[in-house]
Short mmCIF file of N, CA, C and O in Angstrom, two decimals:
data_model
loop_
_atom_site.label_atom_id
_atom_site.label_comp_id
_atom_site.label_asym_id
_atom_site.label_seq_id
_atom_site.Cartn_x
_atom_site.Cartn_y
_atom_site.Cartn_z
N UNK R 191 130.90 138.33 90.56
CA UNK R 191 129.86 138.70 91.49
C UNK R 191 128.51 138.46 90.83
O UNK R 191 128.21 139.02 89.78
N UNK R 192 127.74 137.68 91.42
CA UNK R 192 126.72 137.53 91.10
C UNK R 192 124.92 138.58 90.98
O UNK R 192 124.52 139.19 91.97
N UNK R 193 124.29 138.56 89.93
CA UNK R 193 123.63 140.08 89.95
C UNK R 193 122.35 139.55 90.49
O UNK R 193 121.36 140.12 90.04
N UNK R 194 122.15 138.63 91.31
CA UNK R 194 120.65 137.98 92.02
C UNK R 194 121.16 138.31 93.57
O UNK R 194 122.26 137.97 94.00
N UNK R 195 120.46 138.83 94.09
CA UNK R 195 120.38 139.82 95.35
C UNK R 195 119.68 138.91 96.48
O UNK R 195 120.05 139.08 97.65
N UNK R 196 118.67 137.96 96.18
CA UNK R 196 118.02 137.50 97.32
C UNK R 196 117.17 136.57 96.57
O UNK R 196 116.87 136.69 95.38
N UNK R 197 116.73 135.42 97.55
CA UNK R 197 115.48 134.33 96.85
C UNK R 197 114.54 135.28 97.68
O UNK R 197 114.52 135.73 98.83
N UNK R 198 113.70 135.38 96.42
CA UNK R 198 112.41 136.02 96.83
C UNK R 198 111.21 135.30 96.94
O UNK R 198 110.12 135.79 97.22
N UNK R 199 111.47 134.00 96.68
CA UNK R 199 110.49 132.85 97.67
C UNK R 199 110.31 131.42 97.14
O UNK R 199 110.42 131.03 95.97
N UNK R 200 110.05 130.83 98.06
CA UNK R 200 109.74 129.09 97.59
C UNK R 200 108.48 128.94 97.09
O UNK R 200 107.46 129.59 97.31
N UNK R 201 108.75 127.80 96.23
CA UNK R 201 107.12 126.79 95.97
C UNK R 201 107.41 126.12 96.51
O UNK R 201 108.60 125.98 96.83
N UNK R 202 106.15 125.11 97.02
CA UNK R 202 106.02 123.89 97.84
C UNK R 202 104.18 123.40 96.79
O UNK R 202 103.21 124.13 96.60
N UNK R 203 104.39 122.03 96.40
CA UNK R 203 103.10 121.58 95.82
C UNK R 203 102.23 120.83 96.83
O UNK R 203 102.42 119.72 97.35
N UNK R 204 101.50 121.48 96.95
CA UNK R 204 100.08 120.62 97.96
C UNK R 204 98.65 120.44 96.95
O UNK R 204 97.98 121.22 96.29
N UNK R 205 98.61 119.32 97.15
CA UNK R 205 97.43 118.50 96.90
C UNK R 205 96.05 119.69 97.02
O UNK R 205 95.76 120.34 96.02
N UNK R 206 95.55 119.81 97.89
CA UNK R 206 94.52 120.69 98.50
C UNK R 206 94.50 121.90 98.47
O UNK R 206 93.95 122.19 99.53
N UNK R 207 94.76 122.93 97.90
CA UNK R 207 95.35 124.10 98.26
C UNK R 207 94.53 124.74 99.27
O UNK R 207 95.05 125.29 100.25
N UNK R 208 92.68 124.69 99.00
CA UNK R 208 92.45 125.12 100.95
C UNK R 208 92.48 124.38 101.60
O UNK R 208 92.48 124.96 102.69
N UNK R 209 92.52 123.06 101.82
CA UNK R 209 93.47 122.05 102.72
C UNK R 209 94.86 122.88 103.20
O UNK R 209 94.87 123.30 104.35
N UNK R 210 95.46 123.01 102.75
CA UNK R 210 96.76 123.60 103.16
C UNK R 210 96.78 124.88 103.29
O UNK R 210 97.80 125.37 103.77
N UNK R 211 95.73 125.72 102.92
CA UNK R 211 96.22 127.08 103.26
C UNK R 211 95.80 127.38 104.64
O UNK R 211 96.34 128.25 105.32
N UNK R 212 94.81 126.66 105.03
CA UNK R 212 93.95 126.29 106.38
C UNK R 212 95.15 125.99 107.34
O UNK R 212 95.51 126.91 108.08
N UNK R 213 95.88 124.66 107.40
CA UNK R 213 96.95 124.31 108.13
C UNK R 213 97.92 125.43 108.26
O UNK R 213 98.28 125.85 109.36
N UNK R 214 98.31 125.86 107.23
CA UNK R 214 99.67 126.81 107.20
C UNK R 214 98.99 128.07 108.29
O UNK R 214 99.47 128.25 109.41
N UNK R 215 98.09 128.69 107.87
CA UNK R 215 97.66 129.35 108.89
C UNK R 215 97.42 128.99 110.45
O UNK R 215 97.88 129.60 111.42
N UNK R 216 96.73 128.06 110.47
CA UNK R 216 96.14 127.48 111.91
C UNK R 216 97.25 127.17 112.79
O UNK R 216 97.49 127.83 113.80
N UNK R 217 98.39 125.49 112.13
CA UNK R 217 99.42 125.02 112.79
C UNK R 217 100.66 125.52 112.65
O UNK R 217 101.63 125.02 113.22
N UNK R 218 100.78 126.79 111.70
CA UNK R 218 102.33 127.27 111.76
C UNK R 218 101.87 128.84 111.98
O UNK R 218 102.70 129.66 112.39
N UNK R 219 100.53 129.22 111.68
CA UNK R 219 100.58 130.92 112.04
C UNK R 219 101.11 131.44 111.21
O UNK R 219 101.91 132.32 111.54
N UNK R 220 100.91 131.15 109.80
CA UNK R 220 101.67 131.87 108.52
C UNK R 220 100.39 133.12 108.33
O UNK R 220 99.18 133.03 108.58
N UNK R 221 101.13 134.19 107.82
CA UNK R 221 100.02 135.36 107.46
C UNK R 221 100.22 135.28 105.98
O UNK R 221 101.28 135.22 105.36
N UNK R 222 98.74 135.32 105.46
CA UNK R 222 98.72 134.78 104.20
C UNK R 222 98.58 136.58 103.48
O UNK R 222 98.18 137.67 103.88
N UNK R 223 99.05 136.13 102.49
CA UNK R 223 98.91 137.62 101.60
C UNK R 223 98.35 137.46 100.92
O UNK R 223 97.36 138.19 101.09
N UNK R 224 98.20 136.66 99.68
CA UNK R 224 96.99 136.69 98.53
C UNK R 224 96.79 135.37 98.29
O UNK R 224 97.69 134.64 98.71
N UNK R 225 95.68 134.75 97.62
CA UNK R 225 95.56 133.65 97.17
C UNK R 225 94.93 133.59 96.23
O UNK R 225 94.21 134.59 96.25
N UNK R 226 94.72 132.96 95.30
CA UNK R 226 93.79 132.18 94.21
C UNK R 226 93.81 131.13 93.74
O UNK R 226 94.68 130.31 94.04
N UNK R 227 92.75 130.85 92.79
CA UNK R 227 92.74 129.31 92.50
C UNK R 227 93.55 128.50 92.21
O UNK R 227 93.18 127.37 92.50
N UNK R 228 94.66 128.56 91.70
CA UNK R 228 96.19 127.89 91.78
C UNK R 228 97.56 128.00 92.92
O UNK R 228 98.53 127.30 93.21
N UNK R 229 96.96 129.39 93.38
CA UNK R 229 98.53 128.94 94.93
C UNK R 229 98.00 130.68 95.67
O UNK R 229 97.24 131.65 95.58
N UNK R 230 99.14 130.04 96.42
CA UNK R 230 98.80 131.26 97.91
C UNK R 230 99.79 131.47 98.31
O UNK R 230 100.50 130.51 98.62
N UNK R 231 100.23 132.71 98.45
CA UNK R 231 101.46 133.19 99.17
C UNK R 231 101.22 133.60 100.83
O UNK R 231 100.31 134.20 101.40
N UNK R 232 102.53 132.93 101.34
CA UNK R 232 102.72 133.57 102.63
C UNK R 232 103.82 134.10 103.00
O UNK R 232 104.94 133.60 102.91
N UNK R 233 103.55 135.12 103.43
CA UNK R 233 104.78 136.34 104.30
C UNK R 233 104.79 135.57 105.82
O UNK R 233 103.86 135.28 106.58
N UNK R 234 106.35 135.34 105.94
CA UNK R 234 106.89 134.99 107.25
C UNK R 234 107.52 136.34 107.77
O UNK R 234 107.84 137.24 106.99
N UNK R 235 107.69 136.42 109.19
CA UNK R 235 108.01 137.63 109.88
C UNK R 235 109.67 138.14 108.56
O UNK R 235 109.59 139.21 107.96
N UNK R 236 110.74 137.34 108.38
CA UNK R 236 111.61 137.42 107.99
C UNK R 236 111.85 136.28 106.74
O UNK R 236 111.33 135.17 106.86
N UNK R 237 112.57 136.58 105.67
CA UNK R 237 113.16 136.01 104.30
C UNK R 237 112.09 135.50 103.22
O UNK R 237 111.00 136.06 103.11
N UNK R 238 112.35 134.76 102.69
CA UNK R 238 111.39 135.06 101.43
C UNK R 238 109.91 134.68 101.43
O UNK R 238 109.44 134.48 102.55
N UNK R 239 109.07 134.55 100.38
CA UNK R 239 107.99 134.42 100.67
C UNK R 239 107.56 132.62 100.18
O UNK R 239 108.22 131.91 99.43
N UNK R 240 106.29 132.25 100.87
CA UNK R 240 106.64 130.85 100.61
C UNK R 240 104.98 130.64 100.01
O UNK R 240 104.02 131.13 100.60
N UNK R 241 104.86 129.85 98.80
CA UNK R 241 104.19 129.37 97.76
C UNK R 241 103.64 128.30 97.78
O UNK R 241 104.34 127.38 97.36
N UNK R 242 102.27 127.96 98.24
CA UNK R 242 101.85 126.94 97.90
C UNK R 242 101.08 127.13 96.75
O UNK R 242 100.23 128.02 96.67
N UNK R 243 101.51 125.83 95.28
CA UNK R 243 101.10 125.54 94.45
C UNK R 243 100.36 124.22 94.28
O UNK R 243 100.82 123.10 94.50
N UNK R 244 98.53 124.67 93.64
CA UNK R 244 98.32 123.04 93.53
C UNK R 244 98.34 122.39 92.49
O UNK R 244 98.00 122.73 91.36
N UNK R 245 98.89 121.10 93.00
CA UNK R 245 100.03 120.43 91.70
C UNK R 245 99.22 119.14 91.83
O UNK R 245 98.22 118.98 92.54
N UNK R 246 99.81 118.26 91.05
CA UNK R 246 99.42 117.10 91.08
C UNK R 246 99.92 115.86 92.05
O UNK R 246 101.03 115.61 92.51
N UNK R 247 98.61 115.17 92.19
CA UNK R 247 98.41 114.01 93.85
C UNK R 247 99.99 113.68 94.16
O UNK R 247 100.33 113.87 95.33
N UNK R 248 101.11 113.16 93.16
CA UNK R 248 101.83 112.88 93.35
C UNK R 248 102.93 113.71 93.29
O UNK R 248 104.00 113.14 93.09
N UNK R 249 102.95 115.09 93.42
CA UNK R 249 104.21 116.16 93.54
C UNK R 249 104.36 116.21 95.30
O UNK R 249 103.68 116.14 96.33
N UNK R 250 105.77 116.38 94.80
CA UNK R 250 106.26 116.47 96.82
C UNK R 250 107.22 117.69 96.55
O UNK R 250 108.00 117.78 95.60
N UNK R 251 107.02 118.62 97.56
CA UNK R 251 108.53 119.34 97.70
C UNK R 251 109.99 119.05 98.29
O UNK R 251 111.03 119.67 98.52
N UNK R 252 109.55 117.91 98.40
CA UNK R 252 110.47 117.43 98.98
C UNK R 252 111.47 116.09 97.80
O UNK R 252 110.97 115.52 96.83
N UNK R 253 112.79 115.92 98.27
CA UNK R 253 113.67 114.71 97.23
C UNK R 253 113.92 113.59 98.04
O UNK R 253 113.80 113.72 99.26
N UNK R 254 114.34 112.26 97.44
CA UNK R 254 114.72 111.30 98.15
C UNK R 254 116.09 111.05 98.06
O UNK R 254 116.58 111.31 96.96
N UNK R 255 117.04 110.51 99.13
CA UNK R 255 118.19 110.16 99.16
C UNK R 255 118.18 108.88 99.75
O UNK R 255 117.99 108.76 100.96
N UNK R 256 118.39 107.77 98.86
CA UNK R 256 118.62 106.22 99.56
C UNK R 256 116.63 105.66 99.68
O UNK R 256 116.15 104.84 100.46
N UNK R 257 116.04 106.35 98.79
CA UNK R 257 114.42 106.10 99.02
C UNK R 257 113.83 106.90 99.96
O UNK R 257 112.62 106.73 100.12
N UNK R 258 114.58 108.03 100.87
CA UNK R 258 114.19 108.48 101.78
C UNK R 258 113.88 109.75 101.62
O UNK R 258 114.59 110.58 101.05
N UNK R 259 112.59 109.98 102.20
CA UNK R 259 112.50 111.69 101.94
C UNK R 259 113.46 112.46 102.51
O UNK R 259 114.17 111.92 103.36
N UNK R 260 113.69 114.02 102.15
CA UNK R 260 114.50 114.47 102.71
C UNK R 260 114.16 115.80 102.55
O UNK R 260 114.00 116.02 101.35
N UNK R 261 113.94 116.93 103.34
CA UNK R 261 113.44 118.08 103.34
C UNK R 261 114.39 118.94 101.72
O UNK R 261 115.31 118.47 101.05
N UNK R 262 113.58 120.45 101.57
CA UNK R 262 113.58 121.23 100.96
C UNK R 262 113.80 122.39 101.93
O UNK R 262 114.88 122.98 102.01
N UNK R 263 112.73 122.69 102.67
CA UNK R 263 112.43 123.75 103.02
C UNK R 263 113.08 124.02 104.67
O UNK R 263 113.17 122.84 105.00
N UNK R 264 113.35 124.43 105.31
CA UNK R 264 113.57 124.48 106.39
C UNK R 264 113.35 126.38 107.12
O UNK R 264 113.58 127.52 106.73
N UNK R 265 112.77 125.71 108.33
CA UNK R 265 112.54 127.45 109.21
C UNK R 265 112.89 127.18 110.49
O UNK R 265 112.71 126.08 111.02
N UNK R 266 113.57 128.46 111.24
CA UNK R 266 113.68 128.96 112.57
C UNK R 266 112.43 128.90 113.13
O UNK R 266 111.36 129.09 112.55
N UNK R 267 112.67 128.53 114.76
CA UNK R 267 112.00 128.88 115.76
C UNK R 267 112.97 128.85 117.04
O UNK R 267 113.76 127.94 117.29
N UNK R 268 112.73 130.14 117.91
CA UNK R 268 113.38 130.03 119.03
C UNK R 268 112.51 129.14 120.11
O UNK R 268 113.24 128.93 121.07
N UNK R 269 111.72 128.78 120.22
CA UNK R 269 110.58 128.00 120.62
C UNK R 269 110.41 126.95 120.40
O UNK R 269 109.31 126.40 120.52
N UNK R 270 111.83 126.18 119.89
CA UNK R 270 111.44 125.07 119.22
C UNK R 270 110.65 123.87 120.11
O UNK R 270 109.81 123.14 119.56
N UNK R 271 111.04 123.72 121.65
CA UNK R 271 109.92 122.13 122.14
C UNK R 271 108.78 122.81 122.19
O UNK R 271 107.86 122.05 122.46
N UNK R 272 108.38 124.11 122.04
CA UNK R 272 106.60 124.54 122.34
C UNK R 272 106.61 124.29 120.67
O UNK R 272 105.73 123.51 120.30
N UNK R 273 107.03 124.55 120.16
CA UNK R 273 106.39 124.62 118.45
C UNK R 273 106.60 122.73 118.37
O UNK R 273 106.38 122.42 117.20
N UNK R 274 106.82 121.87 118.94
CA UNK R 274 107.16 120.78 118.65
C UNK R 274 106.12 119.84 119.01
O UNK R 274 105.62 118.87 118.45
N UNK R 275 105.91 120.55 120.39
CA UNK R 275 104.30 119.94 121.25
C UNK R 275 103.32 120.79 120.85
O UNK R 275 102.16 120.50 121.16
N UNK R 276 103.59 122.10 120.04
CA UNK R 276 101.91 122.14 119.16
C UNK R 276 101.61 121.72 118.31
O UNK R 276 100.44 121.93 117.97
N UNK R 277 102.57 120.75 117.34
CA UNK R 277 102.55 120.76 116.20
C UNK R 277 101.81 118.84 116.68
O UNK R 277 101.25 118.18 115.81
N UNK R 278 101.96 118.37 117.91
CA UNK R 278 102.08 117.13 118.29
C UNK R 278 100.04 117.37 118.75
O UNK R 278 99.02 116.74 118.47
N UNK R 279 100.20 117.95 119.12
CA UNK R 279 98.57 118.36 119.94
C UNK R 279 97.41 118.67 118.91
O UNK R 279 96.24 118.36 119.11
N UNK R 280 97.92 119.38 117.67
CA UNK R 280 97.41 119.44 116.44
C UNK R 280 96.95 118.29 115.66
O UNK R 280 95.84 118.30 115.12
N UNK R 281 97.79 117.26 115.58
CA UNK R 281 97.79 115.57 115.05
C UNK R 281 98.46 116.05 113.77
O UNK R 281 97.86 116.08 112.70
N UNK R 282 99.75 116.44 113.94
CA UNK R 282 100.36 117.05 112.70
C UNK R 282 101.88 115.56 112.93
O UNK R 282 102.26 115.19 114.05
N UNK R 283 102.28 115.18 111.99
CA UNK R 283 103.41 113.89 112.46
C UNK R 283 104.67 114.89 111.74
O UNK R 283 105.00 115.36 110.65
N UNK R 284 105.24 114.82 113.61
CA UNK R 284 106.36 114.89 113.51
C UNK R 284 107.40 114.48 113.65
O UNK R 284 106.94 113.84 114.60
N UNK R 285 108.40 114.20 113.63
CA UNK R 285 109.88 113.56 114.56
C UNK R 285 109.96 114.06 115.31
O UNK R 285 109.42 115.11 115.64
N UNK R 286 111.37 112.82 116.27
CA UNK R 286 111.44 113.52 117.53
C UNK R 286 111.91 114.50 117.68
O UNK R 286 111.55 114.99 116.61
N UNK R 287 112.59 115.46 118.25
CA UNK R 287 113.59 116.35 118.20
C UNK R 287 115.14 116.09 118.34
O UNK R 287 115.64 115.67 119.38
N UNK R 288 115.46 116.22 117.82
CA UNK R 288 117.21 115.89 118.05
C UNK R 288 118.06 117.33 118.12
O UNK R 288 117.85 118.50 117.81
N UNK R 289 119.34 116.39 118.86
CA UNK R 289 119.75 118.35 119.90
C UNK R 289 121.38 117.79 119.19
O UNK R 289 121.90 116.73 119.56
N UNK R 290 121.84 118.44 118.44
CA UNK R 290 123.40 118.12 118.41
C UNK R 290 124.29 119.09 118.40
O UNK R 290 124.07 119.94 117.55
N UNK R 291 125.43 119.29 119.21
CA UNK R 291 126.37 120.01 120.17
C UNK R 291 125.65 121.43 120.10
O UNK R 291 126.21 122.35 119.51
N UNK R 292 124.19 121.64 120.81
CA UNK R 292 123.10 122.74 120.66
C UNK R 292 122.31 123.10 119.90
O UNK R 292 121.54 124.06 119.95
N UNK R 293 122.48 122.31 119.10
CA UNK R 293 121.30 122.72 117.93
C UNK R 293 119.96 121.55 117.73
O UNK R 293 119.90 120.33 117.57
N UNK R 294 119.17 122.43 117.80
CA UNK R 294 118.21 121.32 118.04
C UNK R 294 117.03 121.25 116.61
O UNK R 294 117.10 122.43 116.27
N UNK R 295 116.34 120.81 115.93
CA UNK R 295 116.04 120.41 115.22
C UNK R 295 115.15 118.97 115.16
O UNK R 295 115.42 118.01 115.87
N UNK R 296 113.50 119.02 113.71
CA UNK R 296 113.38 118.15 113.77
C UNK R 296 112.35 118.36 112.43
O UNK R 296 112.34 119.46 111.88
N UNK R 297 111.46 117.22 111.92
CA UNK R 297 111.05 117.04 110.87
C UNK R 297 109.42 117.27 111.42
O UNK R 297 108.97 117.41 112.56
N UNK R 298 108.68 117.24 109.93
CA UNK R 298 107.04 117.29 110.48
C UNK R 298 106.88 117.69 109.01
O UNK R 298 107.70 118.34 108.37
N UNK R 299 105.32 117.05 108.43
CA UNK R 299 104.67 117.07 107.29
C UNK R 299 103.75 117.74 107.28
O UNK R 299 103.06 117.99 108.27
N UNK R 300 103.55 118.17 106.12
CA UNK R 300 102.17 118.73 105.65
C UNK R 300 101.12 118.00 105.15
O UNK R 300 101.25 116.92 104.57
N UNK R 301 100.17 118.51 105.34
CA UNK R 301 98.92 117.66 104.55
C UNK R 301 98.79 117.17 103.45
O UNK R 301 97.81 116.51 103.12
N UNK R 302 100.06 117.49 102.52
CA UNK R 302 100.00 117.00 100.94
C UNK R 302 101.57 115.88 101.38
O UNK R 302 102.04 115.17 100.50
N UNK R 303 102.04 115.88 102.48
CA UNK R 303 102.86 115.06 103.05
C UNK R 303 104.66 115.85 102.44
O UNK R 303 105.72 115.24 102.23
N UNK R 304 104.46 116.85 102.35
CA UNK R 304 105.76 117.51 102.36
C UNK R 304 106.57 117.63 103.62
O UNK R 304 106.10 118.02 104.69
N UNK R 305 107.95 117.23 103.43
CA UNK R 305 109.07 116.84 104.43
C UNK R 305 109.55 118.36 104.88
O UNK R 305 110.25 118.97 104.07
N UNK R 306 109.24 118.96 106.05
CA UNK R 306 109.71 120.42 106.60
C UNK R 306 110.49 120.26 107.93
O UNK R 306 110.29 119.47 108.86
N UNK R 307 111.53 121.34 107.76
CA UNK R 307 112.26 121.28 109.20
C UNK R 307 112.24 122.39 109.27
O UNK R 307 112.11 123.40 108.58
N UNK R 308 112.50 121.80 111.01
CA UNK R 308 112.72 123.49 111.80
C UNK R 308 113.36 123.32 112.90
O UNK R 308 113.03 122.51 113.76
N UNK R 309 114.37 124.10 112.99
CA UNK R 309 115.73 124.21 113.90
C UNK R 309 115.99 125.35 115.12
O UNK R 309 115.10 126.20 115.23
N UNK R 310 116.88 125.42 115.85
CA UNK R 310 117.22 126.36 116.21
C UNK R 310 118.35 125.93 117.19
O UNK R 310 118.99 126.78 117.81
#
């Protein structure tokens, strides 16, 4: 049995850090809890807390498989085509949505160009 109880939160590296703490607030509605000159935490309604660190031009949170990015991070929304067409109305690039046997899901970047999904 393992004695680690819970992830108590992600990093993600962005370029900008008030570049991105701006977005995270504005286009996802993250409530920010503290920040300073190296990273900023945000509290989501539910699970751990999520970290932007600023890293260098070329850090991604994200890995490649076959050259291809491929997410890290992924979040719920029950809302997913309204969160899909705000994120579209914003000028935020996302994918399309894809629905498979009900589950629907799709991709969208951040300003430091980190690969994020969100499902439901």
């Amino acid at each position: 049995m393992s004695l680690i109880g819970e992830i108590h939160y992600f990093r993600i590296p962005v370029i900008s850090l008030e570049e991105s703490v701006k977005w995270y607030i504005e286009c996802l509605g993250f409530h920010l809890r503290r920040q300073n000159e190296e990273l900023a935490v945000f509290e989501l309604k539910e699970g751990p807390l999520l970290v932007l660190v600023k890293a260098d031009i070329n850090s991604r949170g994200h890995f490649l498989i076959n050259g291809k990015p491929e997410f890290s991070v992924g979040f719920t929304c029950p809302e997913i085509h309204k969160f899909h067409q705000q994120l579209i109305e914003q000028n935020v690039e996302v994918d399309e949505i894809i629905e498979e046997d009900g589950h629907f899901y799709f991709h969208f970047y951040d300003p430091s160009n980190n690969k994020l999904q969100v499902h439901w």
